[in-house]
Every structure is written in structure tokens, then in C-alpha cells.
PDB file of C-alpha atoms in Angstrom:
ATOM      1  CA  UNK L   1       0.377  -0.264   0.175  1.00 56.00           C
ATOM      2  CA  UNK L   2       1.165   3.434  -0.611  1.00 67.00           C
ATOM      3  CA  UNK L   3       2.215   5.740   1.892  1.00 90.00           C
ATOM      4  CA  UNK L   4      -0.804   6.361   4.605  1.00 83.00           C
ATOM      5  CA  UNK L   5      -0.592  10.262   4.396  1.00 86.00           C
ATOM      6  CA  UNK L   6      -1.062  10.009   0.631  1.00 88.00           C
ATOM      7  CA  UNK L   7      -4.011   7.548   0.992  1.00 84.00           C
ATOM      8  CA  UNK L   8      -5.883   9.870   3.452  1.00 83.00           C
ATOM      9  CA  UNK L   9      -5.196  12.660   1.266  1.00 88.00           C
ATOM     10  CA  UNK L  10      -6.912  11.104  -1.835  1.00 85.00           C
ATOM     11  CA  UNK L  11      -9.667  10.099   0.013  1.00 83.00           C
ATOM     12  CA  UNK L  12     -10.102  13.934   1.585  1.00 87.00           C
ATOM     13  CA  UNK L  13     -10.515  14.680  -2.072  1.00 85.00           C
ATOM     14  CA  UNK L  14     -13.000  11.976  -3.124  1.00 83.00           C
ATOM     15  CA  UNK L  15     -15.253  13.109  -0.225  1.00 84.00           C
ATOM     16  CA  UNK L  16     -14.601  16.752  -0.259  1.00 85.00           C
ATOM     17  CA  UNK L  17     -17.092  17.933  -2.740  1.00 81.00           C
ATOM     18  CA  UNK L  18     -19.937  15.484  -1.182  1.00 75.00           C
ATOM     19  CA  UNK L  19     -18.988  17.510   2.242  1.00 78.00           C
ATOM     20  CA  UNK L  20     -19.265  20.760   0.822  1.00 80.00           C
ATOM     21  CA  UNK L  21     -22.775  20.098  -0.568  1.00 72.00           C
ATOM     22  CA  UNK L  22     -23.837  19.407   2.639  1.00 66.00           C
ATOM     23  CA  UNK L  23     -23.272  23.244   3.961  1.00 74.00           C
ATOM     24  CA  UNK L  24     -24.390  24.963   0.782  1.00 74.00           C
ATOM     25  CA  UNK L  25     -28.104  24.154   1.110  1.00 71.00           C
ATOM     26  CA  UNK L  26     -30.243  26.521   3.650  1.00 73.00           C
ATOM     27  CA  UNK L  27     -33.520  24.933   5.544  1.00 71.00           C
ATOM     28  CA  UNK L  28     -35.571  26.584   2.892  1.00 74.00           C
ATOM     29  CA  UNK L  29     -34.270  25.291   0.042  1.00 69.00           C
ATOM     30  CA  UNK L  30     -34.324  21.499   1.500  1.00 67.00           C
ATOM     31  CA  UNK L  31     -37.796  22.346   2.236  1.00 67.00           C
ATOM     32  CA  UNK L  32     -38.670  23.520  -1.323  1.00 69.00           C
ATOM     33  CA  UNK L  33     -36.629  20.606  -2.644  1.00 58.00           C
ATOM     34  CA  UNK L  34     -38.902  18.083  -0.512  1.00 71.00           C
ATOM     35  CA  UNK L  35     -42.321  19.319  -2.310  1.00 73.00           C
ATOM     36  CA  UNK L  36     -41.107  20.059  -5.958  1.00 84.00           C
ATOM     37  CA  UNK L  37     -42.015  17.601  -9.071  1.00 91.00           C
ATOM     38  CA  UNK L  38     -39.899  15.157 -10.388  1.00 91.00           C
ATOM     39  CA  UNK L  39     -39.646  17.471 -13.653  1.00 91.00           C
ATOM     40  CA  UNK L  40     -38.932  20.177 -11.587  1.00 91.00           C
ATOM     41  CA  UNK L  41     -36.076  18.371  -9.478  1.00 92.00           C
ATOM     42  CA  UNK L  42     -34.393  17.165 -12.714  1.00 94.00           C
ATOM     43  CA  UNK L  43     -34.625  20.517 -14.488  1.00 94.00           C
ATOM     44  CA  UNK L  44     -32.981  21.885 -11.168  1.00 92.00           C
ATOM     45  CA  UNK L  45     -30.134  19.203 -11.032  1.00 93.00           C
ATOM     46  CA  UNK L  46     -29.762  19.631 -15.052  1.00 96.00           C
ATOM     47  CA  UNK L  47     -29.130  23.339 -14.612  1.00 95.00           C
ATOM     48  CA  UNK L  48     -26.953  22.862 -11.741  1.00 93.00           C
ATOM     49  CA  UNK L  49     -24.374  20.896 -13.549  1.00 96.00           C
ATOM     50  CA  UNK L  50     -24.891  22.953 -16.798  1.00 96.00           C
ATOM     51  CA  UNK L  51     -24.012  25.739 -14.729  1.00 95.00           C
ATOM     52  CA  UNK L  52     -21.234  23.896 -13.062  1.00 94.00           C
ATOM     53  CA  UNK L  53     -19.469  22.879 -16.270  1.00 96.00           C
ATOM     54  CA  UNK L  54     -19.853  26.637 -17.727  1.00 96.00           C
ATOM     55  CA  UNK L  55     -22.530  25.646 -20.896  1.00 96.00           C
ATOM     56  CA  UNK L  56     -19.921  23.651 -22.053  1.00 97.00           C
ATOM     57  CA  UNK L  57     -19.887  19.557 -23.349  1.00 98.00           C
ATOM     58  CA  UNK L  58     -17.174  17.955 -21.674  1.00 97.00           C
ATOM     59  CA  UNK L  59     -17.443  14.846 -22.799  1.00 96.00           C
ATOM     60  CA  UNK L  60     -18.512  12.678 -26.362  1.00 96.00           C
ATOM     61  CA  UNK L  61     -18.201  13.957 -29.793  1.00 97.00           C
ATOM     62  CA  UNK L  62     -18.918  17.081 -29.478  1.00 98.00           C
ATOM     63  CA  UNK L  63     -16.462  18.151 -26.732  1.00 98.00           C
ATOM     64  CA  UNK L  64     -16.088  21.714 -26.658  1.00 97.00           C
ATOM     65  CA  UNK L  65     -19.684  22.801 -27.917  1.00 98.00           C
ATOM     66  CA  UNK L  66     -21.828  26.058 -26.075  1.00 97.00           C
ATOM     67  CA  UNK L  67     -24.706  25.388 -25.447  1.00 96.00           C
ATOM     68  CA  UNK L  68     -27.442  27.807 -24.717  1.00 93.00           C
ATOM     69  CA  UNK L  69     -29.267  28.051 -20.894  1.00 91.00           C
ATOM     70  CA  UNK L  70     -32.378  29.281 -22.822  1.00 85.00           C
ATOM     71  CA  UNK L  71     -33.360  26.611 -25.166  1.00 83.00           C
ATOM     72  CA  UNK L  72     -36.318  26.513 -26.539  1.00 77.00           C
ATOM     73  CA  UNK L  73     -36.782  22.761 -26.455  1.00 73.00           C
ATOM     74  CA  UNK L  74     -36.414  22.116 -22.829  1.00 74.00           C
ATOM     75  CA  UNK L  75     -33.598  22.721 -20.288  1.00 88.00           C
ATOM     76  CA  UNK L  76     -33.961  18.909 -18.796  1.00 93.00           C
ATOM     77  CA  UNK L  77     -31.631  17.428 -21.039  1.00 95.00           C
ATOM     78  CA  UNK L  78     -28.763  20.446 -20.918  1.00 96.00           C
ATOM     79  CA  UNK L  79     -26.595  18.159 -18.378  1.00 96.00           C
ATOM     80  CA  UNK L  80     -26.798  15.050 -20.115  1.00 96.00           C
ATOM     81  CA  UNK L  81     -25.648  16.837 -22.956  1.00 97.00           C
ATOM     82  CA  UNK L  82     -23.011  18.181 -21.638  1.00 97.00           C
ATOM     83  CA  UNK L  83     -21.807  15.204 -20.278  1.00 97.00           C
ATOM     84  CA  UNK L  84     -22.064  12.994 -23.440  1.00 96.00           C
ATOM     85  CA  UNK L  85     -24.782  10.683 -22.445  1.00 96.00           C
ATOM     86  CA  UNK L  86     -27.802  12.077 -24.188  1.00 96.00           C
ATOM     87  CA  UNK L  87     -29.424   9.878 -26.961  1.00 95.00           C
ATOM     88  CA  UNK L  88     -25.782   7.981 -26.331  1.00 96.00           C
ATOM     89  CA  UNK L  89     -26.939   5.336 -28.997  1.00 96.00           C
ATOM     90  CA  UNK L  90     -26.753   8.238 -31.635  1.00 96.00           C
ATOM     91  CA  UNK L  91     -23.685   9.747 -30.251  1.00 97.00           C
ATOM     92  CA  UNK L  92     -21.717   6.197 -29.896  1.00 96.00           C
ATOM     93  CA  UNK L  93     -22.373   6.128 -33.825  1.00 96.00           C
ATOM     94  CA  UNK L  94     -21.234   9.776 -34.548  1.00 97.00           C
ATOM     95  CA  UNK L  95     -17.661   8.987 -32.387  1.00 96.00           C
ATOM     96  CA  UNK L  96     -17.254   6.606 -35.001  1.00 96.00           C
ATOM     97  CA  UNK L  97     -17.684   8.761 -38.086  1.00 97.00           C
ATOM     98  CA  UNK L  98     -14.483   9.653 -39.905  1.00 95.00           C
ATOM     99  CA  UNK L  99     -14.173  13.092 -41.372  1.00 94.00           C
ATOM    100  CA  UNK L 100     -15.166  13.048 -45.173  1.00 90.00           C
ATOM    101  CA  UNK L 101     -16.793   9.991 -44.691  1.00 96.00           C
ATOM    102  CA  UNK L 102     -20.470  11.242 -46.015  1.00 97.00           C
ATOM    103  CA  UNK L 103     -20.971  14.153 -47.947  1.00 95.00           C
ATOM    104  CA  UNK L 104     -22.878  16.363 -45.665  1.00 97.00           C
ATOM    105  CA  UNK L 105     -25.086  15.751 -42.019  1.00 98.00           C
ATOM    106  CA  UNK L 106     -29.210  16.113 -42.669  1.00 98.00           C
ATOM    107  CA  UNK L 107     -30.841  16.877 -39.699  1.00 98.00           C
ATOM    108  CA  UNK L 108     -34.774  16.586 -40.016  1.00 98.00           C
ATOM    109  CA  UNK L 109     -35.996  17.498 -36.645  1.00 96.00           C
ATOM    110  CA  UNK L 110     -32.953  19.720 -35.601  1.00 95.00           C
ATOM    111  CA  UNK L 111     -34.893  21.128 -32.397  1.00 93.00           C
ATOM    112  CA  UNK L 112     -31.992  23.201 -31.073  1.00 93.00           C
ATOM    113  CA  UNK L 113     -28.938  22.587 -33.040  1.00 95.00           C
ATOM    114  CA  UNK L 114     -27.497  20.110 -30.724  1.00 96.00           C
ATOM    115  CA  UNK L 115     -26.423  17.720 -33.471  1.00 97.00           C
ATOM    116  CA  UNK L 116     -26.131  20.379 -36.389  1.00 96.00           C
ATOM    117  CA  UNK L 117     -23.753  22.253 -34.789  1.00 97.00           C
ATOM    118  CA  UNK L 118     -22.371  19.280 -33.225  1.00 97.00           C
ATOM    119  CA  UNK L 119     -21.340  17.739 -36.139  1.00 98.00           C
ATOM    120  CA  UNK L 120     -19.556  20.607 -37.563  1.00 98.00           C
ATOM    121  CA  UNK L 121     -17.780  21.754 -34.571  1.00 97.00           C
ATOM    122  CA  UNK L 122     -16.386  18.318 -34.405  1.00 96.00           C
ATOM    123  CA  UNK L 123     -15.109  18.274 -37.906  1.00 96.00           C
ATOM    124  CA  UNK L 124     -17.050  15.135 -38.858  1.00 96.00           C
ATOM    125  CA  UNK L 125     -18.678  17.345 -41.219  1.00 97.00           C
ATOM    126  CA  UNK L 126     -18.085  20.648 -42.982  1.00 96.00           C
ATOM    127  CA  UNK L 127     -21.607  21.258 -44.367  1.00 97.00           C
ATOM    128  CA  UNK L 128     -25.086  20.612 -42.876  1.00 97.00           C
ATOM    129  CA  UNK L 129     -28.339  21.027 -43.861  1.00 97.00           C
ATOM    130  CA  UNK L 130     -30.945  21.063 -41.180  1.00 96.00           C
ATOM    131  CA  UNK L 131     -34.755  20.779 -41.403  1.00 97.00           C
ATOM    132  CA  UNK L 132     -36.927  22.617 -38.099  1.00 96.00           C
ATOM    133  CA  UNK L 133     -40.668  22.991 -38.564  1.00 95.00           C
ATOM    134  CA  UNK L 134     -41.058  26.131 -36.007  1.00 94.00           C
ATOM    135  CA  UNK L 135     -39.443  29.587 -36.569  1.00 94.00           C
ATOM    136  CA  UNK L 136     -38.331  29.701 -32.744  1.00 92.00           C
ATOM    137  CA  UNK L 137     -36.437  26.642 -33.493  1.00 92.00           C
ATOM    138  CA  UNK L 138     -34.732  27.551 -36.747  1.00 95.00           C
ATOM    139  CA  UNK L 139     -33.826  31.177 -34.855  1.00 95.00           C
ATOM    140  CA  UNK L 140     -32.405  29.326 -31.820  1.00 94.00           C
ATOM    141  CA  UNK L 141     -30.181  27.261 -34.238  1.00 96.00           C
ATOM    142  CA  UNK L 142     -28.768  30.176 -35.965  1.00 96.00           C
ATOM    143  CA  UNK L 143     -28.377  31.438 -33.081  1.00 95.00           C
ATOM    144  CA  UNK L 144     -26.192  28.717 -31.361  1.00 96.00           C
ATOM    145  CA  UNK L 145     -24.269  27.913 -34.550  1.00 97.00           C
ATOM    146  CA  UNK L 146     -23.012  31.574 -34.037  1.00 97.00           C
ATOM    147  CA  UNK L 147     -22.280  31.481 -30.659  1.00 96.00           C
ATOM    148  CA  UNK L 148     -19.933  28.774 -31.449  1.00 97.00           C
ATOM    149  CA  UNK L 149     -17.672  30.718 -34.030  1.00 97.00           C
ATOM    150  CA  UNK L 150     -20.068  29.489 -36.885  1.00 97.00           C
ATOM    151  CA  UNK L 151     -18.184  26.383 -37.996  1.00 97.00           C
ATOM    152  CA  UNK L 152     -18.556  25.070 -41.696  1.00 97.00           C
ATOM    153  CA  UNK L 153     -21.432  25.569 -43.427  1.00 97.00           C
ATOM    154  CA  UNK L 154     -25.106  25.373 -42.145  1.00 98.00           C
ATOM    155  CA  UNK L 155     -28.191  25.759 -44.052  1.00 97.00           C
ATOM    156  CA  UNK L 156     -31.325  26.118 -42.301  1.00 98.00           C
ATOM    157  CA  UNK L 157     -34.970  24.960 -43.921  1.00 97.00           C
ATOM    158  CA  UNK L 158     -38.290  24.845 -42.443  1.00 97.00           C
ATOM    159  CA  UNK L 159     -40.403  21.650 -42.503  1.00 96.00           C
ATOM    160  CA  UNK L 160     -39.511  18.644 -44.189  1.00 96.00           C
ATOM    161  CA  UNK L 161     -41.549  17.224 -46.597  1.00 96.00           C
ATOM    162  CA  UNK L 162     -41.200  15.077 -49.976  1.00 95.00           C
ATOM    163  CA  UNK L 163     -40.723  18.376 -51.676  1.00 96.00           C
ATOM    164  CA  UNK L 164     -38.130  20.003 -49.636  1.00 96.00           C
ATOM    165  CA  UNK L 165     -35.943  16.973 -49.742  1.00 96.00           C
ATOM    166  CA  UNK L 166     -36.720  16.549 -53.221  1.00 95.00           C
ATOM    167  CA  UNK L 167     -35.601  20.413 -53.760  1.00 94.00           C
ATOM    168  CA  UNK L 168     -32.541  19.645 -52.309  1.00 94.00           C
ATOM    169  CA  UNK L 169     -29.633  19.324 -55.198  1.00 92.00           C
ATOM    170  CA  UNK L 170     -28.906  15.842 -55.815  1.00 92.00           C
ATOM    171  CA  UNK L 171     -24.917  16.167 -54.660  1.00 91.00           C
ATOM    172  CA  UNK L 172     -26.498  17.479 -51.223  1.00 91.00           C
ATOM    173  CA  UNK L 173     -28.445  14.157 -50.734  1.00 92.00           C
ATOM    174  CA  UNK L 174     -26.022  11.628 -52.527  1.00 95.00           C
ATOM    175  CA  UNK L 175     -23.862   9.626 -49.292  1.00 96.00           C
ATOM    176  CA  UNK L 176     -25.227  11.902 -46.919  1.00 97.00           C
ATOM    177  CA  UNK L 177     -25.744  11.055 -42.836  1.00 98.00           C
ATOM    178  CA  UNK L 178     -29.651  11.525 -42.046  1.00 98.00           C
ATOM    179  CA  UNK L 179     -31.028  11.790 -38.721  1.00 98.00           C
ATOM    180  CA  UNK L 180     -34.765  11.866 -38.539  1.00 98.00           C
ATOM    181  CA  UNK L 181     -36.488  12.855 -35.071  1.00 96.00           C
ATOM    182  CA  UNK L 182     -39.514  14.020 -36.060  1.00 95.00           C
ATOM    183  CA  UNK L 183     -42.213  13.154 -32.633  1.00 92.00           C
ATOM    184  CA  UNK L 184     -44.100  10.315 -34.948  1.00 93.00           C
ATOM    185  CA  UNK L 185     -44.370  12.180 -38.407  1.00 95.00           C
ATOM    186  CA  UNK L 186     -41.520   9.730 -39.537  1.00 97.00           C
ATOM    187  CA  UNK L 187     -44.238   7.393 -40.632  1.00 97.00           C
ATOM    188  CA  UNK L 188     -45.623  10.398 -43.087  1.00 96.00           C
ATOM    189  CA  UNK L 189     -42.438  11.717 -44.081  1.00 97.00           C
ATOM    190  CA  UNK L 190     -40.759   8.549 -44.759  1.00 97.00           C
ATOM    191  CA  UNK L 191     -42.760   7.436 -48.087  1.00 97.00           C
ATOM    192  CA  UNK L 192     -41.534   5.302 -51.006  1.00 97.00           C
ATOM    193  CA  UNK L 193     -40.713   8.404 -52.901  1.00 96.00           C
ATOM    194  CA  UNK L 194     -38.678  10.039 -49.719  1.00 97.00           C
ATOM    195  CA  UNK L 195     -36.776   6.802 -49.029  1.00 97.00           C
ATOM    196  CA  UNK L 196     -35.820   6.422 -52.593  1.00 96.00           C
ATOM    197  CA  UNK L 197     -34.288  10.055 -52.642  1.00 96.00           C
ATOM    198  CA  UNK L 198     -32.423   9.167 -49.567  1.00 97.00           C
ATOM    199  CA  UNK L 199     -31.218   5.577 -50.918  1.00 96.00           C
ATOM    200  CA  UNK L 200     -27.626   6.153 -51.009  1.00 97.00           C
ATOM    201  CA  UNK L 201     -27.457   7.617 -47.310  1.00 97.00           C
ATOM    202  CA  UNK L 202     -27.519   6.230 -43.955  1.00 98.00           C
ATOM    203  CA  UNK L 203     -30.359   7.004 -42.256  1.00 98.00           C
ATOM    204  CA  UNK L 204     -31.092   6.767 -38.606  1.00 98.00           C
ATOM    205  CA  UNK L 205     -34.671   7.250 -37.744  1.00 98.00           C
ATOM    206  CA  UNK L 206     -35.818   7.488 -33.872  1.00 97.00           C
ATOM    207  CA  UNK L 207     -39.213   5.399 -34.003  1.00 95.00           C
ATOM    208  CA  UNK L 208     -42.075   6.531 -31.851  1.00 95.00           C
ATOM    209  CA  UNK L 209     -44.377   4.376 -30.810  1.00 93.00           C
ATOM    210  CA  UNK L 210     -47.069   6.363 -28.840  1.00 91.00           C
ATOM    211  CA  UNK L 211     -48.836   7.222 -32.302  1.00 92.00           C
ATOM    212  CA  UNK L 212     -52.252   6.264 -33.633  1.00 94.00           C
ATOM    213  CA  UNK L 213     -52.177   2.387 -35.600  1.00 95.00           C
ATOM    214  CA  UNK L 214     -48.477   2.353 -34.800  1.00 94.00           C
ATOM    215  CA  UNK L 215     -47.782  -1.696 -35.953  1.00 94.00           C
ATOM    216  CA  UNK L 216     -49.149  -1.343 -38.974  1.00 95.00           C
ATOM    217  CA  UNK L 217     -47.476   2.165 -39.702  1.00 96.00           C
ATOM    218  CA  UNK L 218     -44.133   0.675 -38.645  1.00 96.00           C
ATOM    219  CA  UNK L 219     -44.564  -2.258 -40.844  1.00 95.00           C
ATOM    220  CA  UNK L 220     -45.120  -0.252 -43.710  1.00 96.00           C
ATOM    221  CA  UNK L 221     -42.301   1.775 -42.857  1.00 96.00           C
ATOM    222  CA  UNK L 222     -40.032  -1.168 -42.635  1.00 96.00           C
ATOM    223  CA  UNK L 223     -41.557  -2.906 -45.928  1.00 97.00           C
ATOM    224  CA  UNK L 224     -40.980   0.046 -47.726  1.00 97.00           C
ATOM    225  CA  UNK L 225     -37.469   0.884 -46.340  1.00 97.00           C
ATOM    226  CA  UNK L 226     -36.366  -2.629 -46.934  1.00 96.00           C
ATOM    227  CA  UNK L 227     -36.486  -1.957 -50.751  1.00 96.00           C
ATOM    228  CA  UNK L 228     -34.004   0.591 -50.716  1.00 96.00           C
ATOM    229  CA  UNK L 229     -31.636  -0.008 -47.326  1.00 97.00           C
ATOM    230  CA  UNK L 230     -30.566  -2.414 -45.201  1.00 96.00           C
ATOM    231  CA  UNK L 231     -32.010  -2.519 -41.747  1.00 96.00           C
ATOM    232  CA  UNK L 232     -30.355  -2.573 -38.244  1.00 96.00           C
ATOM    233  CA  UNK L 233     -31.768  -1.749 -35.110  1.00 95.00           C
ATOM    234  CA  UNK L 234     -29.281  -0.056 -32.583  1.00 95.00           C
ATOM    235  CA  UNK L 235     -28.735  -1.596 -29.240  1.00 94.00           C
ATOM    236  CA  UNK L 236     -29.762   0.423 -26.106  1.00 93.00           C
ATOM    237  CA  UNK L 237     -27.063   1.799 -24.688  1.00 93.00           C
ATOM    238  CA  UNK L 238     -27.146   2.215 -20.749  1.00 92.00           C
ATOM    239  CA  UNK L 239     -26.137   5.882 -19.368  1.00 93.00           C
ATOM    240  CA  UNK L 240     -23.296   5.124 -16.768  1.00 93.00           C
ATOM    241  CA  UNK L 241     -22.422   7.479 -14.505  1.00 94.00           C
ATOM    242  CA  UNK L 242     -20.088   6.426 -11.835  1.00 91.00           C
ATOM    243  CA  UNK L 243     -17.057   7.674 -13.895  1.00 92.00           C
ATOM    244  CA  UNK L 244     -17.909  11.107 -13.809  1.00 93.00           C
ATOM    245  CA  UNK L 245     -16.634  13.231 -11.126  1.00 91.00           C
ATOM    246  CA  UNK L 246     -18.852  16.267 -11.640  1.00 92.00           C
ATOM    247  CA  UNK L 247     -22.119  13.771 -10.143  1.00 94.00           C
ATOM    248  CA  UNK L 248     -19.825  12.395  -7.224  1.00 90.00           C
ATOM    249  CA  UNK L 249     -21.722  14.663  -4.721  1.00 88.00           C
ATOM    250  CA  UNK L 250     -25.412  13.752  -6.448  1.00 91.00           C
ATOM    251  CA  UNK L 251     -27.650  11.514  -4.120  1.00 89.00           C
ATOM    252  CA  UNK L 252     -28.393   8.155  -6.252  1.00 92.00           C
ATOM    253  CA  UNK L 253     -31.531   9.222  -7.298  1.00 92.00           C
ATOM    254  CA  UNK L 254     -30.491  12.736  -8.595  1.00 93.00           C
ATOM    255  CA  UNK L 255     -27.683  11.359 -10.337  1.00 93.00           C
ATOM    256  CA  UNK L 256     -29.827   8.602 -12.371  1.00 93.00           C
ATOM    257  CA  UNK L 257     -32.728  11.233 -12.724  1.00 93.00           C
ATOM    258  CA  UNK L 258     -30.065  13.453 -14.754  1.00 93.00           C
ATOM    259  CA  UNK L 259     -29.727  10.676 -17.321  1.00 93.00           C
ATOM    260  CA  UNK L 260     -33.538  10.112 -17.491  1.00 93.00           C
ATOM    261  CA  UNK L 261     -34.517  11.052 -21.154  1.00 93.00           C
ATOM    262  CA  UNK L 262     -38.250  11.027 -19.975  1.00 92.00           C
ATOM    263  CA  UNK L 263     -39.415   7.832 -22.892  1.00 90.00           C
ATOM    264  CA  UNK L 264     -42.240   5.903 -22.258  1.00 87.00           C
ATOM    265  CA  UNK L 265     -40.384   2.853 -23.128  1.00 87.00           C
ATOM    266  CA  UNK L 266     -37.001   1.645 -24.258  1.00 89.00           C
ATOM    267  CA  UNK L 267     -36.679   3.807 -27.399  1.00 90.00           C
ATOM    268  CA  UNK L 268     -35.958   1.793 -30.662  1.00 93.00           C
ATOM    269  CA  UNK L 269     -33.377   3.393 -32.958  1.00 96.00           C
ATOM    270  CA  UNK L 270     -33.470   2.064 -36.494  1.00 96.00           C
ATOM    271  CA  UNK L 271     -30.417   2.505 -39.009  1.00 98.00           C
ATOM    272  CA  UNK L 272     -30.889   2.505 -42.685  1.00 98.00           C
ATOM    273  CA  UNK L 273     -27.472   1.395 -44.606  1.00 97.00           C
ATOM    274  CA  UNK L 274     -27.612   1.946 -48.609  1.00 96.00           C
ATOM    275  CA  UNK L 275     -28.746  -1.617 -49.966  1.00 89.00           C
ATOM    276  CA  UNK L 276     -25.435  -4.043 -50.452  1.00 76.00           C
ATOM    277  CA  UNK L 277     -24.982  -4.761 -53.951  1.00 67.00           C
ATOM    278  CA  UNK L 278     -26.973  -8.434 -54.900  1.00 60.00           C
ATOM    279  CA  UNK L 279     -24.163 -11.551 -55.622  1.00 56.00           C
TER     280      UNK L 279
END
């Protein structure tokens, strides 16, 4: 064993944030926390960690990206985004992408631009086209891009439809990496025509199972997609937190709550790859 004094010093450093936290809250704060809802608690913890990290992503492929505290999409995911834990199934794939592997990134349902800007800032892509149906979302994406130094080329469009995707020049659709997250409207957008337009692309789709007539619509999507793509289900990924020093002083409940994405079940992420040539 190493020198006992070194051992004690190490243990003192380990427990320092936990002991410090115990002295930082007032009786009034503790009483308020006892009555807050789960959602209120998650937002409070998320913003606390966000401020601790000064609003920057510290881990994962988007390390260094600056996030905006006043996001319109919601503050509950800011901490998990900063810690590289948010939608880790997708982030793990992004981490494996080599620069120049794809022609551009197409983000359908871009929200605040987390992926659109992160892809450019990381150097994984130097060109991004994003589709966001809300005017507020498009404004926030542009602002967040500027706050990160306006890396690469960013094009912002409105709603993604068969028509708006077909309007993209063919070279912008060829061998692109496409992310689709549109809260259930994937079953309307990804028609045979749309999928044929994207057949040279790699497409990641977040499947939302709480829409009406889900199974018939999902079955139809799978059958149609199989005409143009090889299909693969992304394996769900656990959000490990014990290795993160930033969360050491949180209670078990709060630490794990921080990673919750408030899903109504274990999400399905579907990966479409250009169909392998027939032998």
C-alpha cells in the first residue's frame, strides 16, 4: 500500500465535494426540494450541472460545444448533453464517423441544433442541412451556431417534406448521413418516394411508438425501407454515471434522474444503410 498520508489525502479529495454540498443548502431550500415535482427536480439538477460545466460539452464527440441555457426545447437535457450521455445510441455512432466519410449531415427535426452544430464543430462534417418546422427553433439554431464560432456551412430550412427534400440538389443528398427525429411524423415523411431520394444515404430514425395505429404504420415503413436499405436496430445503451466526478456529490436518485430522457419505454433507433449489392 502507498504511504498512508497520501492515501488519506486522496480520500479527503474524494469526499470534499460531498461534504461541501452538505453545507451549501439552506433550510428553506431543503424544504422546497421536498415538495418539488420530479420534472422540477430534474430541471434544477440539470441546470446546476450545466452551470458547473459553464455550459460546455465536456465529454463525447461534441466536446467543446457551447450550449444555450435558454433553450426553447427544454432545459432538462442540458446536463446530459454536456456530459455526453444524451441519446448515447446516436452519439456512439457519431463518434465512429470519419471526416469525409459522408458528403454532408442532414438533420430532420433539428430542435436547438445540438446535432447540426455539434457535427460541424467536431469536424465530422463541414456541411450541414437542417430542417426544423418551428420558426423559434430555426432562430435558436442560427444563434447557437454563431455562439460556437459559425463552423462549417450550415443551411437551415423549414418543414421536411417530400417536396423540400426533393428540392435539395442531388449532390447534397448523395452519400449523406441523415438523422430523423420528428416525434411520430416519420411515418408520414418516409414514404417510398422520400426513401428513394435518400437511398444512397445512411439514415438513423428515432421510432416513436405512441402514435395512433403504430404497428401497421411501422410495418409499412419497414417493408418500404427494405426495398432501398439494409435495416439494423441500434442496441440500447446504458447511461453510466459512476465514472463522472462532476456527479459524485449527487444522491443516487438525482444522479440517475439526470440521465432520464423521460421516454415512455425503451426507444427504438433504426439504422438504414444503402442496400448491399446483390451477388
